[in-house]
């Protein structure tokens, strides 16, 4: 189930994050140069930080300008200003125009103090042109412990441009981890007297048992991929591939040498195993042709035992399954609906993470560790203080303020659990009863990479459980080609992935395994070998070698 279609709880967050911002400085250029300002404590006798005047941040803020909002009446913004000793002067820019206007400012030299910018395209270009402060010697455990807590060293390595750090990585939401679970009908598990499987062998034997004892039920569902996408079959068989230590589409790196899981020997073994499962009737025969909505129909009608599910779907699926069961028994309420069950335990579903292979390991493909960068402009009047503001904003207390707002108003702590107040703001005026706007999650000029504090507990029970299982999967891996340059990859990857989709589907459905060996040679000859070469060259350049 494609990620872009599965934004149930992220939908609200996406709107809020669309207000992700860039701070616009009002000072003159640093005449002494600002590539390496010291973060050392002020000299004896100097004013203490508490005595400093608020730092003015002219902030170019992406906003849905069709909705009512007045920053002067934003009580959360004012609380943030007080905590960080800053004065925010927002310049409202329509969300759709934010990137264009920011790029124009940078190109003209009118660079804001701090900018948030996409890493994949503009950031690397502007960093190499000298637009941002070199933070390589400024970010460390002693001077910036909050930043170092939020961004692991290996992520900073990936974020380097020509071996130097020019910004602080940011994902744009609660982390970038794996977002899929293996979902199963819990009532069917009970019917065949089986436990939740942990290994591939246990899962395979369970599917055979389902097939034998419940012949009308499809043991494993799947649906067609969007042709040429990086992932094969839209993650339908992630748990099978993962148990063999591979995942379709991902590039790998070891000692500076690159490969791709699509051409590895373990992929051949995984395809043979899937071929065996298909021949034994354990995989839905229609997986190459049906769409996601058709798979859901089979699920709701009780014809499907297990499938790979996006983290936000189980709550709705469980309710739909229960509705179907009540219809069968004639017990459904007259209005044909069920009450909200988001805070109740799952009744019909059992969820688990990766299945492990014989060696006890697996792989689970997660997204790129970051997609954006927060960079300090070389034009800023005081880069030392701006970095200190970012560092202070990432304390746990200040993160909670910028994400959730004011305790007792925007959120409450009930039995030690953080719960947001959902009826505080009038949906029409977007104001509270006191006439205030409340920009929670709107002034995140340096949010944490690893996820918003206490995010899981703020979710309804079912959502928290399903997301928790997914993002805590210990077998997560990233694509080694992230943040590396390869013109051939851009030009040829869709073509190579389309060829893969066709060949792999044929093999699973009974095609000669020799097709895989032929695919490997064609993959290399039709651009794959060139991609690997370019990735290795970019890897060396990025490391400053």
Short mmCIF file of N, CA and C in Angstrom, two decimals, residues 233-387:
data_model
loop_
_atom_site.label_atom_id
_atom_site.label_comp_id
_atom_site.label_asym_id
_atom_site.label_seq_id
_atom_site.Cartn_x
_atom_site.Cartn_y
_atom_site.Cartn_z
N UNK A 233 6.10 -4.73 -6.19
CA UNK A 233 4.78 -5.17 -5.72
C UNK A 233 4.33 -4.39 -4.49
N UNK A 234 4.72 -3.10 -4.47
CA UNK A 234 4.23 -2.23 -3.39
C UNK A 234 4.38 -2.84 -2.00
N UNK A 235 5.51 -3.45 -1.75
CA UNK A 235 5.85 -4.01 -0.44
C UNK A 235 5.06 -5.27 -0.09
N UNK A 236 4.31 -5.84 -1.02
CA UNK A 236 3.48 -7.00 -0.69
C UNK A 236 4.28 -8.17 -0.13
N UNK A 237 5.53 -8.32 -0.57
CA UNK A 237 6.34 -9.46 -0.14
C UNK A 237 7.59 -9.01 0.61
N UNK A 238 7.54 -7.83 1.21
CA UNK A 238 8.69 -7.33 1.97
C UNK A 238 9.17 -8.32 3.02
N UNK A 239 8.21 -8.94 3.70
CA UNK A 239 8.58 -9.84 4.80
C UNK A 239 9.27 -11.10 4.29
N UNK A 240 8.97 -11.52 3.07
CA UNK A 240 9.63 -12.69 2.49
C UNK A 240 11.03 -12.30 2.02
N UNK A 241 11.11 -11.25 1.21
CA UNK A 241 12.43 -10.79 0.75
C UNK A 241 13.34 -10.48 1.95
N UNK A 242 12.76 -9.79 2.94
CA UNK A 242 13.56 -9.36 4.09
C UNK A 242 14.19 -10.51 4.84
N UNK A 243 13.49 -11.64 4.93
CA UNK A 243 14.03 -12.80 5.64
C UNK A 243 15.23 -13.41 4.90
N UNK A 244 15.37 -13.08 3.62
CA UNK A 244 16.54 -13.52 2.85
C UNK A 244 17.64 -12.46 2.84
N UNK A 245 17.41 -11.37 3.56
CA UNK A 245 18.42 -10.33 3.66
C UNK A 245 18.48 -9.40 2.47
N UNK A 246 17.37 -9.28 1.73
CA UNK A 246 17.32 -8.38 0.57
C UNK A 246 16.02 -7.60 0.59
N UNK A 247 16.01 -6.51 -0.16
CA UNK A 247 14.77 -5.77 -0.38
C UNK A 247 14.85 -5.13 -1.76
N UNK A 248 13.88 -5.33 -2.62
CA UNK A 248 13.96 -4.85 -4.01
C UNK A 248 14.19 -3.35 -4.10
N UNK A 249 15.09 -2.99 -5.02
CA UNK A 249 15.29 -1.58 -5.35
C UNK A 249 16.37 -0.87 -4.57
N UNK A 250 16.79 -1.40 -3.42
CA UNK A 250 17.75 -0.70 -2.59
C UNK A 250 19.19 -0.97 -3.04
N UNK A 251 19.99 0.11 -3.04
CA UNK A 251 21.41 -0.02 -3.31
C UNK A 251 22.16 -0.29 -2.00
N UNK A 252 23.26 -0.99 -2.09
CA UNK A 252 24.07 -1.34 -0.92
C UNK A 252 25.49 -0.82 -1.10
N UNK A 253 26.18 -0.66 0.02
CA UNK A 253 27.57 -0.18 -0.01
C UNK A 253 28.39 -0.90 1.04
N UNK A 254 29.58 -1.32 0.67
CA UNK A 254 30.52 -1.93 1.61
C UNK A 254 31.92 -1.54 1.18
N UNK A 255 32.62 -0.87 2.10
CA UNK A 255 34.00 -0.42 1.84
C UNK A 255 34.08 0.41 0.56
N UNK A 256 33.05 1.22 0.31
CA UNK A 256 33.06 2.10 -0.84
C UNK A 256 32.62 1.46 -2.14
N UNK A 257 32.30 0.18 -2.14
CA UNK A 257 31.85 -0.53 -3.33
C UNK A 257 30.33 -0.69 -3.27
N UNK A 258 29.66 -0.43 -4.41
CA UNK A 258 28.21 -0.43 -4.44
C UNK A 258 27.64 -1.60 -5.23
N UNK A 259 26.45 -2.02 -4.82
CA UNK A 259 25.69 -3.02 -5.55
C UNK A 259 24.22 -2.69 -5.37
N UNK A 260 23.35 -3.58 -5.84
CA UNK A 260 21.91 -3.40 -5.68
C UNK A 260 21.31 -4.75 -5.33
N UNK A 261 20.38 -4.76 -4.39
CA UNK A 261 19.78 -6.02 -3.96
C UNK A 261 19.10 -6.77 -5.11
N UNK A 262 18.65 -6.04 -6.12
CA UNK A 262 17.96 -6.68 -7.23
C UNK A 262 18.82 -7.70 -7.96
N UNK A 263 20.14 -7.56 -7.88
CA UNK A 263 21.02 -8.45 -8.64
C UNK A 263 21.84 -9.39 -7.75
N UNK A 264 21.53 -9.41 -6.44
CA UNK A 264 22.30 -10.22 -5.51
C UNK A 264 21.82 -11.68 -5.52
N UNK A 265 22.71 -12.65 -5.21
CA UNK A 265 22.33 -14.08 -5.18
C UNK A 265 21.18 -14.37 -4.21
N UNK A 266 21.12 -13.62 -3.08
CA UNK A 266 20.03 -13.85 -2.12
C UNK A 266 18.67 -13.53 -2.71
N UNK A 267 18.64 -12.59 -3.67
CA UNK A 267 17.39 -12.27 -4.33
C UNK A 267 16.91 -13.46 -5.15
N UNK A 268 17.83 -14.14 -5.78
CA UNK A 268 17.50 -15.34 -6.55
C UNK A 268 16.85 -16.39 -5.64
N UNK A 269 17.42 -16.56 -4.44
CA UNK A 269 16.87 -17.53 -3.48
C UNK A 269 15.47 -17.11 -3.03
N UNK A 270 15.29 -15.81 -2.77
CA UNK A 270 13.98 -15.32 -2.33
C UNK A 270 12.92 -15.55 -3.40
N UNK A 271 13.27 -15.33 -4.65
CA UNK A 271 12.32 -15.53 -5.74
C UNK A 271 11.94 -17.00 -5.89
N UNK A 272 12.91 -17.88 -5.70
CA UNK A 272 12.60 -19.31 -5.76
C UNK A 272 11.64 -19.71 -4.63
N UNK A 273 11.83 -19.12 -3.46
CA UNK A 273 10.94 -19.42 -2.33
C UNK A 273 9.53 -18.90 -2.61
N UNK A 274 9.43 -17.70 -3.15
CA UNK A 274 8.12 -17.15 -3.50
C UNK A 274 7.47 -17.97 -4.61
N UNK A 275 8.26 -18.45 -5.53
CA UNK A 275 7.74 -19.32 -6.59
C UNK A 275 7.13 -20.58 -5.99
N UNK A 276 7.81 -21.14 -5.02
CA UNK A 276 7.32 -22.34 -4.32
C UNK A 276 6.00 -22.03 -3.61
N UNK A 277 5.94 -20.90 -2.91
CA UNK A 277 4.71 -20.51 -2.21
C UNK A 277 3.55 -20.33 -3.18
N UNK A 278 3.84 -19.69 -4.31
CA UNK A 278 2.79 -19.46 -5.31
C UNK A 278 2.27 -20.78 -5.87
N UNK A 279 3.19 -21.71 -6.17
CA UNK A 279 2.80 -23.00 -6.73
C UNK A 279 1.95 -23.80 -5.74
N UNK A 280 2.18 -23.61 -4.46
CA UNK A 280 1.44 -24.34 -3.43
C UNK A 280 0.14 -23.66 -3.05
N UNK A 281 -0.19 -22.57 -3.73
CA UNK A 281 -1.45 -21.89 -3.46
C UNK A 281 -1.45 -21.04 -2.21
N UNK A 282 -0.27 -20.63 -1.75
CA UNK A 282 -0.18 -19.83 -0.52
C UNK A 282 -0.24 -18.34 -0.80
N UNK A 283 -0.08 -17.93 -2.06
CA UNK A 283 -0.13 -16.53 -2.46
C UNK A 283 -1.33 -16.33 -3.39
N UNK A 284 -2.00 -15.22 -3.22
CA UNK A 284 -3.15 -14.90 -4.06
C UNK A 284 -2.75 -14.97 -5.54
N UNK A 285 -3.44 -15.80 -6.30
CA UNK A 285 -3.13 -15.96 -7.72
C UNK A 285 -3.31 -14.66 -8.50
N UNK A 286 -4.10 -13.75 -7.97
CA UNK A 286 -4.40 -12.51 -8.69
C UNK A 286 -3.45 -11.37 -8.34
N UNK A 287 -2.42 -11.64 -7.54
CA UNK A 287 -1.58 -10.52 -7.07
C UNK A 287 -0.98 -9.69 -8.20
N UNK A 288 -0.65 -10.26 -9.39
CA UNK A 288 -0.04 -9.42 -10.42
C UNK A 288 -1.00 -8.43 -11.08
N UNK A 289 -2.31 -8.63 -10.89
CA UNK A 289 -3.27 -7.83 -11.65
C UNK A 289 -4.22 -7.01 -10.81
N UNK A 290 -4.50 -7.42 -9.58
CA UNK A 290 -5.49 -6.68 -8.80
C UNK A 290 -4.89 -5.42 -8.19
N UNK A 291 -5.76 -4.48 -7.89
CA UNK A 291 -5.36 -3.23 -7.27
C UNK A 291 -5.60 -3.33 -5.76
N UNK A 292 -5.11 -2.32 -5.07
CA UNK A 292 -5.21 -2.31 -3.61
C UNK A 292 -6.65 -2.41 -3.12
N UNK A 293 -7.55 -1.66 -3.76
CA UNK A 293 -8.94 -1.67 -3.29
C UNK A 293 -9.59 -3.05 -3.45
N UNK A 294 -9.14 -3.81 -4.46
CA UNK A 294 -9.67 -5.16 -4.64
C UNK A 294 -9.15 -6.11 -3.56
N UNK A 295 -7.92 -5.89 -3.17
CA UNK A 295 -7.38 -6.69 -2.06
C UNK A 295 -8.15 -6.39 -0.77
N UNK A 296 -8.48 -5.11 -0.57
CA UNK A 296 -9.23 -4.74 0.63
C UNK A 296 -10.60 -5.43 0.65
N UNK A 297 -11.23 -5.55 -0.50
CA UNK A 297 -12.53 -6.23 -0.58
C UNK A 297 -12.41 -7.67 -0.09
N UNK A 298 -11.34 -8.34 -0.49
CA UNK A 298 -11.13 -9.72 -0.04
C UNK A 298 -10.89 -9.76 1.47
N UNK A 299 -10.17 -8.76 1.95
CA UNK A 299 -9.90 -8.69 3.39
C UNK A 299 -11.19 -8.51 4.18
N UNK A 300 -12.01 -7.55 3.78
CA UNK A 300 -13.23 -7.25 4.52
C UNK A 300 -14.22 -8.42 4.50
N UNK A 301 -14.19 -9.19 3.41
CA UNK A 301 -15.14 -10.30 3.30
C UNK A 301 -14.67 -11.57 3.99
N UNK A 302 -13.47 -11.51 4.58
CA UNK A 302 -12.97 -12.67 5.32
C UNK A 302 -12.21 -13.68 4.49
N UNK A 303 -11.85 -13.34 3.23
CA UNK A 303 -11.19 -14.29 2.35
C UNK A 303 -9.67 -14.21 2.40
N UNK A 304 -9.14 -13.37 3.29
CA UNK A 304 -7.69 -13.16 3.33
C UNK A 304 -7.17 -13.33 4.75
N UNK A 305 -6.08 -14.08 4.90
CA UNK A 305 -5.50 -14.30 6.23
C UNK A 305 -4.41 -13.29 6.56
N UNK A 306 -3.44 -13.05 5.67
CA UNK A 306 -2.32 -12.17 6.00
C UNK A 306 -1.94 -11.29 4.82
N UNK A 307 -1.31 -10.16 5.12
CA UNK A 307 -0.89 -9.20 4.11
C UNK A 307 0.07 -8.22 4.76
N UNK A 308 0.84 -7.51 3.93
CA UNK A 308 1.69 -6.44 4.43
C UNK A 308 0.88 -5.16 4.44
N UNK A 309 0.79 -4.49 5.60
CA UNK A 309 -0.07 -3.33 5.72
C UNK A 309 0.67 -2.08 6.16
N UNK A 310 0.29 -0.94 5.58
CA UNK A 310 0.81 0.35 6.01
C UNK A 310 0.33 0.62 7.43
N UNK A 311 1.15 1.27 8.24
CA UNK A 311 0.92 1.35 9.68
C UNK A 311 -0.43 1.95 10.07
N UNK A 312 -0.95 2.88 9.27
CA UNK A 312 -2.17 3.58 9.69
C UNK A 312 -3.45 2.86 9.30
N UNK A 313 -3.35 1.73 8.59
CA UNK A 313 -4.57 1.08 8.08
C UNK A 313 -5.26 0.11 9.03
N UNK A 314 -4.56 -0.55 9.98
CA UNK A 314 -5.24 -1.60 10.74
C UNK A 314 -6.48 -1.18 11.50
N UNK A 315 -6.50 0.04 12.05
CA UNK A 315 -7.67 0.46 12.81
C UNK A 315 -8.92 0.40 11.94
N UNK A 316 -8.87 1.00 10.76
CA UNK A 316 -10.01 0.97 9.86
C UNK A 316 -10.32 -0.42 9.35
N UNK A 317 -9.28 -1.21 9.09
CA UNK A 317 -9.50 -2.58 8.62
C UNK A 317 -10.20 -3.42 9.67
N UNK A 318 -9.76 -3.28 10.93
CA UNK A 318 -10.37 -4.07 12.01
C UNK A 318 -11.87 -3.75 12.12
N UNK A 319 -12.18 -2.45 12.04
CA UNK A 319 -13.58 -2.03 12.12
C UNK A 319 -14.39 -2.55 10.93
N UNK A 320 -13.79 -2.52 9.74
CA UNK A 320 -14.49 -3.02 8.56
C UNK A 320 -14.73 -4.53 8.64
N UNK A 321 -13.73 -5.24 9.18
CA UNK A 321 -13.90 -6.69 9.35
C UNK A 321 -15.02 -6.98 10.33
N UNK A 322 -15.04 -6.25 11.43
CA UNK A 322 -16.10 -6.45 12.42
C UNK A 322 -17.47 -6.13 11.81
N UNK A 323 -17.54 -5.07 11.02
CA UNK A 323 -18.80 -4.73 10.36
C UNK A 323 -19.27 -5.88 9.48
N UNK A 324 -18.33 -6.46 8.73
CA UNK A 324 -18.67 -7.59 7.87
C UNK A 324 -19.18 -8.79 8.66
N UNK A 325 -18.54 -9.07 9.78
CA UNK A 325 -18.96 -10.19 10.62
C UNK A 325 -20.34 -9.95 11.21
N UNK A 326 -20.61 -8.71 11.61
CA UNK A 326 -21.92 -8.39 12.17
C UNK A 326 -23.02 -8.48 11.12
N UNK A 327 -22.67 -8.12 9.89
CA UNK A 327 -23.65 -8.25 8.80
C UNK A 327 -23.99 -9.72 8.58
N UNK A 328 -22.96 -10.56 8.60
CA UNK A 328 -23.18 -12.00 8.41
C UNK A 328 -24.10 -12.57 9.48
N UNK A 329 -23.92 -12.09 10.72
CA UNK A 329 -24.72 -12.63 11.83
C UNK A 329 -26.03 -11.90 12.03
N UNK A 330 -26.24 -10.82 11.27
CA UNK A 330 -27.46 -10.04 11.40
C UNK A 330 -27.49 -9.18 12.64
N UNK A 331 -26.31 -8.86 13.20
CA UNK A 331 -26.24 -8.12 14.46
C UNK A 331 -25.82 -6.67 14.30
N UNK A 332 -25.65 -6.20 13.07
CA UNK A 332 -25.19 -4.83 12.88
C UNK A 332 -26.29 -3.85 13.28
N UNK A 333 -25.87 -2.74 13.88
CA UNK A 333 -26.82 -1.71 14.30
C UNK A 333 -27.65 -1.22 13.11
N UNK A 334 -28.81 -0.68 13.42
CA UNK A 334 -29.73 -0.25 12.37
C UNK A 334 -29.11 0.79 11.43
N UNK A 335 -28.28 1.68 12.01
CA UNK A 335 -27.70 2.72 11.15
C UNK A 335 -26.50 2.20 10.37
N UNK A 336 -26.12 0.95 10.57
CA UNK A 336 -25.06 0.33 9.80
C UNK A 336 -23.66 0.78 10.15
N UNK A 337 -23.48 1.40 11.32
CA UNK A 337 -22.15 1.90 11.68
C UNK A 337 -21.73 1.36 13.04
N UNK A 338 -20.43 1.47 13.31
CA UNK A 338 -19.87 1.12 14.60
C UNK A 338 -19.29 2.37 15.25
N UNK A 339 -19.28 2.43 16.56
CA UNK A 339 -18.66 3.59 17.21
C UNK A 339 -17.15 3.60 16.97
N UNK A 340 -16.54 4.74 17.20
CA UNK A 340 -15.09 4.85 17.05
C UNK A 340 -14.41 3.89 18.02
N UNK A 341 -13.54 3.05 17.47
CA UNK A 341 -12.87 2.05 18.29
C UNK A 341 -11.36 2.26 18.33
N UNK A 342 -10.92 3.47 17.97
CA UNK A 342 -9.49 3.74 17.85
C UNK A 342 -8.74 3.54 19.16
N UNK A 343 -9.43 3.66 20.28
CA UNK A 343 -8.77 3.51 21.59
C UNK A 343 -9.07 2.16 22.23
N UNK A 344 -9.57 1.23 21.44
CA UNK A 344 -9.80 -0.13 21.93
C UNK A 344 -8.77 -1.08 21.34
N UNK A 345 -8.42 -2.16 22.04
CA UNK A 345 -7.50 -3.15 21.47
C UNK A 345 -8.07 -3.73 20.18
N UNK A 346 -7.18 -4.18 19.28
CA UNK A 346 -7.65 -4.82 18.05
C UNK A 346 -8.44 -6.08 18.39
N UNK A 347 -9.57 -6.26 17.71
CA UNK A 347 -10.42 -7.42 17.95
C UNK A 347 -10.12 -8.54 16.95
N UNK A 348 -9.81 -8.16 15.70
CA UNK A 348 -9.68 -9.17 14.64
C UNK A 348 -8.27 -9.28 14.05
N UNK A 349 -7.41 -8.36 14.38
CA UNK A 349 -6.09 -8.34 13.77
C UNK A 349 -4.97 -8.59 14.78
N UNK A 350 -3.93 -9.26 14.31
CA UNK A 350 -2.68 -9.42 15.05
C UNK A 350 -1.57 -8.87 14.17
N UNK A 351 -0.70 -8.04 14.74
CA UNK A 351 0.36 -7.38 13.99
C UNK A 351 1.72 -7.82 14.50
N UNK A 352 2.68 -7.92 13.58
CA UNK A 352 4.05 -8.23 13.98
C UNK A 352 5.01 -7.56 13.01
N UNK A 353 6.30 -7.57 13.39
CA UNK A 353 7.30 -6.92 12.53
C UNK A 353 7.99 -7.97 11.67
N UNK A 354 9.27 -7.78 11.35
CA UNK A 354 9.95 -8.63 10.37
C UNK A 354 10.01 -10.09 10.79
N UNK A 355 9.87 -10.96 9.81
CA UNK A 355 10.18 -12.37 9.98
C UNK A 355 11.67 -12.54 9.76
N UNK A 356 12.31 -13.39 10.54
CA UNK A 356 13.75 -13.58 10.40
C UNK A 356 14.04 -14.87 9.65
N UNK A 357 15.17 -14.89 8.95
CA UNK A 357 15.61 -16.07 8.24
C UNK A 357 16.35 -17.03 9.16
N UNK A 358 16.96 -18.07 8.59
CA UNK A 358 17.66 -19.08 9.40
C UNK A 358 18.79 -18.52 10.24
N UNK A 359 19.39 -17.39 9.80
CA UNK A 359 20.49 -16.79 10.57
C UNK A 359 19.99 -15.83 11.64
N UNK A 360 18.68 -15.69 11.79
CA UNK A 360 18.12 -14.83 12.83
C UNK A 360 18.08 -13.36 12.48
N UNK A 361 18.32 -13.01 11.22
CA UNK A 361 18.31 -11.61 10.81
C UNK A 361 17.32 -11.38 9.69
N UNK A 362 17.13 -10.11 9.36
CA UNK A 362 16.23 -9.71 8.28
C UNK A 362 16.60 -8.30 7.87
N UNK A 363 15.95 -7.79 6.84
CA UNK A 363 16.07 -6.37 6.49
C UNK A 363 14.67 -5.81 6.29
N UNK A 364 14.49 -4.56 6.70
CA UNK A 364 13.23 -3.86 6.53
C UNK A 364 13.54 -2.50 5.92
N UNK A 365 13.08 -2.22 4.71
CA UNK A 365 13.46 -1.00 4.01
C UNK A 365 12.79 0.26 4.54
N UNK A 366 13.56 1.13 5.14
CA UNK A 366 13.04 2.39 5.64
C UNK A 366 13.35 3.52 4.67
N UNK A 367 12.70 4.64 4.87
CA UNK A 367 12.93 5.79 4.01
C UNK A 367 14.27 6.44 4.28
N UNK A 368 14.58 7.45 3.50
CA UNK A 368 15.82 8.19 3.71
C UNK A 368 15.79 8.85 5.08
N UNK A 369 16.93 8.90 5.78
CA UNK A 369 16.94 9.44 7.15
C UNK A 369 16.60 10.92 7.25
N UNK A 370 16.69 11.64 6.16
CA UNK A 370 16.25 13.04 6.19
C UNK A 370 15.95 13.49 4.77
N UNK A 371 15.14 14.52 4.66
CA UNK A 371 14.79 15.05 3.35
C UNK A 371 15.08 16.54 3.24
N UNK A 372 15.30 17.19 4.38
CA UNK A 372 15.51 18.63 4.38
C UNK A 372 16.69 18.98 5.28
N UNK A 373 17.18 20.22 5.11
CA UNK A 373 18.28 20.71 5.93
C UNK A 373 17.92 22.07 6.51
N UNK A 374 18.35 22.32 7.74
CA UNK A 374 18.27 23.64 8.34
C UNK A 374 19.68 24.22 8.32
N UNK A 375 19.88 25.28 7.53
CA UNK A 375 21.22 25.85 7.35
C UNK A 375 21.24 27.30 7.79
N UNK A 376 22.40 27.74 8.28
CA UNK A 376 22.59 29.13 8.70
C UNK A 376 23.28 29.89 7.57
N UNK A 377 22.72 31.02 7.20
CA UNK A 377 23.25 31.80 6.09
C UNK A 377 24.58 32.46 6.45
N UNK A 378 25.47 32.57 5.46
CA UNK A 378 26.72 33.32 5.68
C UNK A 378 26.44 34.81 5.84
N UNK A 379 25.22 35.24 5.52
CA UNK A 379 24.85 36.64 5.66
C UNK A 379 24.37 37.00 7.07
N UNK A 380 24.19 36.00 7.92
CA UNK A 380 23.64 36.29 9.24
C UNK A 380 24.58 37.16 10.06
N UNK A 381 24.00 38.01 10.90
CA UNK A 381 24.82 38.93 11.69
C UNK A 381 25.48 38.22 12.86
N UNK A 382 24.91 37.12 13.33
CA UNK A 382 25.47 36.46 14.51
C UNK A 382 25.22 34.95 14.43
N UNK A 383 25.98 34.23 13.62
CA UNK A 383 25.76 32.79 13.48
C UNK A 383 25.94 32.03 14.78
N UNK A 384 26.82 32.52 15.66
CA UNK A 384 27.00 31.87 16.95
C UNK A 384 25.69 31.84 17.74
N UNK A 385 25.02 32.97 17.78
CA UNK A 385 23.79 33.03 18.56
C UNK A 385 22.67 32.25 17.88
N UNK A 386 22.63 32.28 16.54
CA UNK A 386 21.59 31.54 15.84
C UNK A 386 21.73 30.04 16.09
N UNK A 387 22.95 29.54 16.04
CA UNK A 387 23.17 28.12 16.32
C UNK A 387 22.78 27.80 17.77
#
